[in-house]
Amino acid sequence: MPGSGHFDREREEVPAGLQVHLILDNYATHKTPDIKKWLLAHPRFHLHFTPTSASWLNLVERWFAELTQKKLKRDVHRSVQALERDIRAWLTDWNDQPRPFVWTKTADEILDKVAAYCHQISDSGH
């Protein structure tokens, strides 16, 4: 993107036939006229914004939890190479069949659970 060598480098390194999806926070600089113009000139780049006031890192952590629960905890790896092969195979499958992560609880449900837990641990008698 304008003024960013990162995007120029990515544009060169990602094969021309592939679409590039970028997950960004809602920082205003990602939405300026210069950025919009650059995106129009590079239509294979797609921006996806994390929810306002949400950390993109939460989404990344959730993705790693998915990898851990659905692949790593189910298998035994006798070498780093075997572990790497399994992760790469899982990544290939994930990328071949992409699916969005859908939150199943509302913010109120999550906050209620956190409040109940805080009450439980503060009332533990310690």
mmCIF file of C-alpha atoms in Angstrom:
data_model
loop_
_atom_site.group_PDB
_atom_site.id
_atom_site.type_symbol
_atom_site.label_atom_id
_atom_site.label_comp_id
_atom_site.label_asym_id
_atom_site.label_seq_id
_atom_site.Cartn_x
_atom_site.Cartn_y
_atom_site.Cartn_z
ATOM 1 C CA MET A 1 0.000 0.000 0.000
ATOM 2 C CA PRO A 2 1.211 3.540 -0.392
ATOM 3 C CA GLY A 3 4.316 4.130 1.652
ATOM 4 C CA SER A 4 4.528 0.499 2.729
ATOM 5 C CA GLY A 5 7.225 -1.776 1.413
ATOM 6 C CA HIS A 6 5.467 -4.699 3.116
ATOM 7 C CA PHE A 7 2.578 -4.737 0.688
ATOM 8 C CA ASP A 8 4.808 -4.261 -2.327
ATOM 9 C CA ARG A 9 6.923 -7.196 -1.168
ATOM 10 C CA GLU A 10 3.816 -9.332 -0.542
ATOM 11 C CA ARG A 11 2.483 -8.379 -3.968
ATOM 12 C CA GLU A 12 5.719 -9.706 -5.490
ATOM 13 C CA GLU A 13 5.966 -12.852 -3.334
ATOM 14 C CA VAL A 14 2.362 -14.098 -3.532
ATOM 15 C CA PRO A 15 1.728 -15.830 -6.877
ATOM 16 C CA ALA A 16 -0.272 -13.591 -9.207
ATOM 17 C CA GLY A 17 -3.216 -16.004 -9.476
ATOM 18 C CA LEU A 18 -3.976 -15.984 -5.756
ATOM 19 C CA GLN A 19 -6.300 -13.689 -3.859
ATOM 20 C CA VAL A 20 -4.760 -12.050 -0.786
ATOM 21 C CA HIS A 21 -6.942 -11.575 2.296
ATOM 22 C CA LEU A 22 -5.615 -9.276 4.997
ATOM 23 C CA ILE A 23 -7.048 -9.044 8.499
ATOM 24 C CA LEU A 24 -6.630 -5.567 9.917
ATOM 25 C CA ASP A 25 -7.731 -3.633 12.939
ATOM 26 C CA ASN A 26 -10.092 -0.702 12.449
ATOM 27 C CA TYR A 27 -7.337 1.902 12.495
ATOM 28 C CA ALA A 28 -8.426 4.849 10.325
ATOM 29 C CA THR A 29 -5.295 4.814 8.147
ATOM 30 C CA HIS A 30 -6.479 1.548 6.576
ATOM 31 C CA LYS A 31 -9.502 3.395 5.180
ATOM 32 C CA THR A 32 -7.977 6.546 3.676
ATOM 33 C CA PRO A 33 -8.581 7.613 0.058
ATOM 34 C CA ASP A 34 -4.981 6.608 -0.819
ATOM 35 C CA ILE A 35 -5.564 3.089 0.493
ATOM 36 C CA LYS A 36 -8.904 2.796 -1.295
ATOM 37 C CA LYS A 37 -7.234 3.923 -4.523
ATOM 38 C CA TRP A 38 -4.419 1.387 -4.067
ATOM 39 C CA LEU A 39 -6.946 -1.396 -3.460
ATOM 40 C CA LEU A 40 -8.834 -0.487 -6.637
ATOM 41 C CA ALA A 41 -5.549 -0.815 -8.542
ATOM 42 C CA HIS A 42 -4.832 -4.177 -6.843
ATOM 43 C CA PRO A 43 -8.178 -6.029 -6.819
ATOM 44 C CA ARG A 44 -6.783 -9.335 -5.555
ATOM 45 C CA PHE A 45 -6.144 -7.729 -2.167
ATOM 46 C CA HIS A 46 -9.123 -7.904 0.189
ATOM 47 C CA LEU A 47 -9.234 -6.190 3.567
ATOM 48 C CA HIS A 48 -11.166 -7.711 6.450
ATOM 49 C CA PHE A 49 -11.494 -5.633 9.597
ATOM 50 C CA THR A 50 -11.726 -6.969 13.118
ATOM 51 C CA PRO A 51 -14.724 -5.733 15.094
ATOM 52 C CA THR A 52 -14.338 -2.270 16.601
ATOM 53 C CA SER A 53 -12.635 -2.462 20.001
ATOM 54 C CA ALA A 54 -11.638 -6.091 19.388
ATOM 55 C CA SER A 55 -8.081 -7.229 19.203
ATOM 56 C CA TRP A 56 -7.000 -8.968 16.002
ATOM 57 C CA LEU A 57 -4.806 -11.032 18.263
ATOM 58 C CA ASN A 58 -7.927 -12.565 19.821
ATOM 59 C CA LEU A 59 -8.849 -13.907 16.385
ATOM 60 C CA VAL A 60 -5.354 -15.288 15.853
ATOM 61 C CA GLU A 61 -5.412 -16.922 19.295
ATOM 62 C CA ARG A 62 -8.789 -18.457 18.493
ATOM 63 C CA TRP A 63 -7.401 -19.888 15.249
ATOM 64 C CA PHE A 64 -4.452 -21.464 17.093
ATOM 65 C CA ALA A 65 -6.894 -22.903 19.622
ATOM 66 C CA GLU A 66 -8.739 -24.503 16.694
ATOM 67 C CA LEU A 67 -5.484 -26.018 15.411
ATOM 68 C CA THR A 68 -4.638 -27.259 18.894
ATOM 69 C CA GLN A 69 -8.053 -28.784 19.624
ATOM 70 C CA LYS A 70 -8.736 -30.319 16.231
ATOM 71 C CA LYS A 71 -5.272 -31.522 15.304
ATOM 72 C CA LEU A 72 -2.465 -31.311 17.823
ATOM 73 C CA LYS A 73 -4.217 -32.798 20.866
ATOM 74 C CA ARG A 74 -5.533 -35.713 18.809
ATOM 75 C CA ASP A 75 -2.206 -36.977 17.489
ATOM 76 C CA VAL A 76 1.147 -38.219 18.754
ATOM 77 C CA HIS A 77 4.241 -36.784 17.104
ATOM 78 C CA ARG A 78 7.507 -38.618 17.540
ATOM 79 C CA SER A 79 9.626 -35.905 15.910
ATOM 80 C CA VAL A 80 9.578 -32.222 15.079
ATOM 81 C CA GLN A 81 9.425 -33.205 11.406
ATOM 82 C CA ALA A 82 6.273 -35.299 11.991
ATOM 83 C CA LEU A 83 4.677 -32.430 13.908
ATOM 84 C CA GLU A 84 5.562 -29.996 11.120
ATOM 85 C CA ARG A 85 4.135 -32.358 8.463
ATOM 86 C CA ASP A 86 0.876 -32.633 10.413
ATOM 87 C CA ILE A 87 0.583 -28.875 10.868
ATOM 88 C CA ARG A 88 1.313 -28.240 7.184
ATOM 89 C CA ALA A 89 -1.272 -30.856 6.131
ATOM 90 C CA TRP A 90 -3.848 -29.267 8.457
ATOM 91 C CA LEU A 91 -3.040 -25.823 7.034
ATOM 92 C CA THR A 92 -3.455 -27.125 3.487
ATOM 93 C CA ASP A 93 -6.850 -28.586 4.365
ATOM 94 C CA TRP A 94 -7.860 -25.376 6.166
ATOM 95 C CA ASN A 95 -6.862 -23.270 3.160
ATOM 96 C CA ASP A 96 -8.527 -25.635 0.662
ATOM 97 C CA GLN A 97 -11.785 -25.463 2.616
ATOM 98 C CA PRO A 98 -11.824 -22.015 4.255
ATOM 99 C CA ARG A 99 -14.606 -21.323 6.712
ATOM 100 C CA PRO A 100 -15.257 -18.220 8.755
ATOM 101 C CA PHE A 101 -15.149 -18.374 12.504
ATOM 102 C CA VAL A 102 -18.587 -17.695 13.898
ATOM 103 C CA TRP A 103 -18.915 -16.514 17.484
ATOM 104 C CA THR A 104 -21.562 -18.601 19.232
ATOM 105 C CA LYS A 105 -22.060 -16.457 22.311
ATOM 106 C CA THR A 106 -23.139 -12.864 22.630
ATOM 107 C CA ALA A 107 -20.968 -10.337 24.420
ATOM 108 C CA ASP A 108 -23.492 -10.328 27.294
ATOM 109 C CA GLU A 109 -23.250 -14.116 27.671
ATOM 110 C CA ILE A 110 -19.464 -13.919 27.792
ATOM 111 C CA LEU A 111 -19.485 -11.049 30.298
ATOM 112 C CA ASP A 112 -22.017 -12.889 32.492
ATOM 113 C CA LYS A 113 -19.764 -15.938 32.551
ATOM 114 C CA VAL A 114 -16.714 -13.810 33.424
ATOM 115 C CA ALA A 115 -18.683 -12.068 36.197
ATOM 116 C CA ALA A 116 -19.812 -15.424 37.626
ATOM 117 C CA TYR A 117 -16.240 -16.699 37.568
ATOM 118 C CA CYS A 118 -14.934 -13.538 39.249
ATOM 119 C CA HIS A 119 -17.596 -13.911 41.945
ATOM 120 C CA GLN A 120 -16.638 -17.578 42.405
ATOM 121 C CA ILE A 121 -12.933 -16.911 42.834
ATOM 122 C CA SER A 122 -13.400 -13.848 45.037
ATOM 123 C CA ASP A 123 -15.700 -15.860 47.319
ATOM 124 C CA SER A 124 -13.323 -18.808 47.664
ATOM 125 C CA GLY A 125 -12.320 -18.084 51.259
ATOM 126 C CA HIS A 126 -8.615 -17.573 50.479
#
